[in-house]
mmCIF file of C-alpha atoms in Angstrom:
data_model
loop_
_atom_site.group_PDB
_atom_site.id
_atom_site.type_symbol
_atom_site.label_atom_id
_atom_site.label_comp_id
_atom_site.label_asym_id
_atom_site.label_seq_id
_atom_site.Cartn_x
_atom_site.Cartn_y
_atom_site.Cartn_z
ATOM 1 C CA MET T 25 119.361 134.788 108.572
ATOM 2 C CA THR T 26 120.561 136.161 105.041
ATOM 3 C CA LEU T 27 122.225 133.439 103.085
ATOM 4 C CA HIS T 28 125.403 134.186 101.205
ATOM 5 C CA VAL T 29 124.920 132.463 97.390
ATOM 6 C CA GLU T 30 127.963 132.442 95.153
ATOM 7 C CA LEU T 31 127.279 131.893 91.890
ATOM 8 C CA LEU T 32 130.645 130.579 90.016
ATOM 9 C CA GLY T 33 131.564 130.410 86.186
ATOM 10 C CA PHE T 34 133.178 131.723 83.402
ATOM 11 C CA ASP T 35 132.070 134.235 80.662
ATOM 12 C CA ASP T 36 131.371 132.118 78.124
ATOM 13 C CA CYS T 37 129.246 129.865 79.920
ATOM 14 C CA PRO T 38 125.855 129.383 77.667
ATOM 15 C CA ASN T 39 124.061 128.435 81.284
ATOM 16 C CA ARG T 40 125.300 130.927 83.804
ATOM 17 C CA GLY T 41 122.151 133.436 82.895
ATOM 18 C CA VAL T 42 119.804 130.508 83.133
ATOM 19 C CA ALA T 43 121.372 129.818 86.801
ATOM 20 C CA LEU T 44 120.932 132.972 88.006
ATOM 21 C CA GLU T 45 117.198 133.558 86.381
ATOM 22 C CA ARG T 46 116.700 129.868 88.126
ATOM 23 C CA LEU T 47 118.367 131.374 91.628
ATOM 24 C CA ARG T 48 116.382 134.438 91.853
ATOM 25 C CA SER T 49 112.863 132.021 91.212
ATOM 26 C CA ALA T 50 114.049 129.905 94.129
ATOM 27 C CA LEU T 51 114.925 132.744 96.518
ATOM 28 C CA ASP T 52 111.940 134.431 95.427
ATOM 29 C CA ALA T 53 109.572 131.090 96.180
ATOM 30 C CA GLU T 54 111.272 130.194 99.556
ATOM 31 C CA GLN T 55 111.138 134.347 100.569
ATOM 32 C CA VAL T 56 114.918 134.062 101.515
ATOM 33 C CA THR T 57 117.022 137.207 101.424
ATOM 34 C CA ALA T 58 120.132 136.539 100.182
ATOM 35 C CA VAL T 59 123.511 138.110 99.133
ATOM 36 C CA VAL T 60 124.701 136.384 95.740
ATOM 37 C CA THR T 61 128.290 137.230 94.612
ATOM 38 C CA ALA T 62 128.934 136.278 90.596
ATOM 39 C CA VAL T 63 132.434 134.927 90.816
ATOM 40 C CA ASP T 64 134.568 134.919 87.779
ATOM 41 C CA VAL T 65 136.740 131.824 87.438
ATOM 42 C CA ALA T 66 139.173 132.858 84.802
ATOM 43 C CA ASP T 67 141.868 130.294 84.868
ATOM 44 C CA PRO T 68 143.011 127.152 85.712
ATOM 45 C CA ALA T 69 144.709 128.147 88.754
ATOM 46 C CA LEU T 70 141.985 129.861 90.529
ATOM 47 C CA ALA T 71 139.628 127.291 89.386
ATOM 48 C CA HIS T 72 142.127 124.581 91.320
ATOM 49 C CA GLU T 73 141.927 127.186 94.087
ATOM 50 C CA LEU T 74 138.334 127.577 94.226
ATOM 51 C CA ARG T 75 137.540 123.993 93.855
ATOM 52 C CA PHE T 76 135.665 124.899 91.034
ATOM 53 C CA LEU T 77 133.527 122.341 89.537
ATOM 54 C CA GLY T 78 132.447 123.492 86.570
ATOM 55 C CA SER T 79 130.299 126.292 85.170
ATOM 56 C CA PRO T 80 127.620 127.249 86.720
ATOM 57 C CA SER T 81 128.195 126.014 90.067
ATOM 58 C CA VAL T 82 126.052 127.413 92.918
ATOM 59 C CA ARG T 83 127.335 127.782 96.513
ATOM 60 C CA ILE T 84 125.005 128.431 99.687
ATOM 61 C CA ASN T 85 126.902 129.311 102.779
ATOM 62 C CA GLY T 86 130.073 127.576 101.418
ATOM 63 C CA VAL T 87 128.217 124.230 100.498
ATOM 64 C CA ASP T 88 127.787 123.280 96.975
ATOM 65 C CA ILE T 89 124.164 122.727 96.448
ATOM 66 C CA GLU T 90 124.567 119.430 94.788
ATOM 67 C CA PRO T 91 125.213 117.049 97.862
ATOM 68 C CA SER T 92 126.839 114.355 95.558
ATOM 69 C CA ALA T 93 129.165 116.696 94.128
ATOM 70 C CA ARG T 94 130.589 117.735 97.493
ATOM 71 C CA SER T 95 133.479 115.262 97.617
ATOM 72 C CA ALA T 96 134.412 115.985 93.930
ATOM 73 C CA VAL T 97 138.541 116.185 93.145
ATOM 74 C CA GLU T 98 138.404 117.123 89.667
ATOM 75 C CA PHE T 99 138.554 121.156 89.495
ATOM 76 C CA GLY T 100 138.822 123.086 86.352
ATOM 77 C CA LEU T 101 137.216 125.215 83.433
ATOM 78 C CA MET T 102 134.657 123.254 82.158
ATOM 79 C CA CYS T 103 131.081 123.149 81.930
ATOM 80 C CA ARG T 104 129.032 121.504 84.659
ATOM 81 C CA THR T 105 126.012 119.240 84.415
ATOM 82 C CA TYR T 106 123.107 118.484 86.744
ATOM 83 C CA LYS T 107 120.846 115.680 87.098
ATOM 84 C CA THR T 108 117.153 117.045 87.242
ATOM 85 C CA ALA T 109 113.710 115.680 87.080
ATOM 86 C CA ALA T 110 113.789 116.730 83.550
ATOM 87 C CA GLY T 111 116.672 114.504 82.655
ATOM 88 C CA VAL T 112 120.372 116.035 82.566
ATOM 89 C CA GLU T 113 120.627 120.072 82.153
ATOM 90 C CA GLY T 114 123.010 122.349 81.734
ATOM 91 C CA ALA T 115 122.186 124.277 85.330
ATOM 92 C CA PRO T 116 120.650 123.517 88.291
ATOM 93 C CA SER T 117 116.574 123.286 88.444
ATOM 94 C CA ILE T 118 114.623 125.847 90.817
ATOM 95 C CA GLU T 119 113.400 122.796 92.705
ATOM 96 C CA MET T 120 117.361 121.937 93.126
ATOM 97 C CA LEU T 121 118.249 125.240 94.390
ATOM 98 C CA ARG T 122 114.914 125.420 96.555
ATOM 99 C CA ILE T 123 115.974 122.100 98.415
ATOM 100 C CA ALA T 124 119.544 123.386 99.047
ATOM 101 C CA ILE T 125 118.142 126.884 100.086
ATOM 102 C CA ARG T 126 116.049 124.866 102.992
ATOM 103 C CA ALA T 127 118.981 122.390 103.870
ATOM 104 C CA GLN T 128 120.949 125.902 104.846
ATOM 105 C CA MET T 129 117.811 127.416 106.488
ATOM 106 C CA LEU T 130 117.065 124.203 108.638
ATOM 107 C CA ARG T 131 120.707 124.055 109.453
ATOM 108 C CA PHE T 132 120.862 127.463 111.186
ATOM 109 C CA ARG T 133 117.360 126.874 112.627
ATOM 110 C CA SER T 134 117.986 123.305 114.016
ATOM 111 C CA ALA T 135 121.009 125.044 115.830
ATOM 112 C CA ARG T 136 119.081 127.728 117.403
ATOM 113 C CA ASN T 137 115.916 125.718 118.106
ATOM 114 C CA TYR T 138 117.432 122.002 119.159
ATOM 115 C CA GLY T 139 115.892 119.454 116.343
ATOM 116 C CA SER T 140 116.084 116.798 114.178
ATOM 117 C CA LEU T 141 115.265 117.400 110.645
ATOM 118 C CA ILE T 142 115.545 115.836 107.257
ATOM 119 C CA VAL T 143 114.740 117.071 104.097
ATOM 120 C CA ARG T 144 112.967 114.779 101.572
ATOM 121 C CA ASP T 145 111.791 115.124 98.069
ATOM 122 C CA CYS T 146 109.822 112.411 96.183
ATOM 123 C CA GLY T 147 110.967 109.976 99.399
ATOM 124 C CA GLN T 148 114.413 110.686 98.633
ATOM 125 C CA GLU T 149 116.983 112.074 100.739
ATOM 126 C CA LEU T 150 118.408 115.021 99.937
ATOM 127 C CA ALA T 151 119.906 116.594 103.132
ATOM 128 C CA THR T 152 121.734 115.763 105.883
ATOM 129 C CA VAL T 153 119.904 114.996 109.235
ATOM 130 C CA ILE T 154 120.609 117.393 111.587
ATOM 131 C CA VAL T 155 120.982 116.216 115.156
ATOM 132 C CA ASN T 156 121.605 118.636 118.082
ATOM 133 C CA GLU T 157 124.047 118.103 120.869
ATOM 134 C CA MET T 158 121.195 118.449 123.408
ATOM 135 C CA GLN T 159 119.542 115.060 122.279
ATOM 136 C CA LEU T 160 122.912 113.289 122.555
ATOM 137 C CA ASN T 161 123.218 114.242 125.811
#
């Protein structure tokens, strides 16, 4: 499976390059093939259209990497921060990215292999439980 990754941001974002470096490291560590697309968010109208949460934002297969941000309703041209193990940072950590990559891979595999899976990190649930329809019958 090839993941489709979007790195959304604007030109003046000081953390866009850091996010790209960490994304590359996470993809390498997970040994995953991905098509990475840089999306320039140039104006407020496009930010609203794209449901842009701030720069930099990373989406894997159309899903934001930060589960708590997926229900956000504030969009616009702004800097984004991430809660990481090191504290609040302007780019997602490699571990956050790896967890999001694994979650997308698990969704794909479980749909094909019929299983229930939970992704956990330090005891904290970070992904949705995936339940196969066959188990419900």
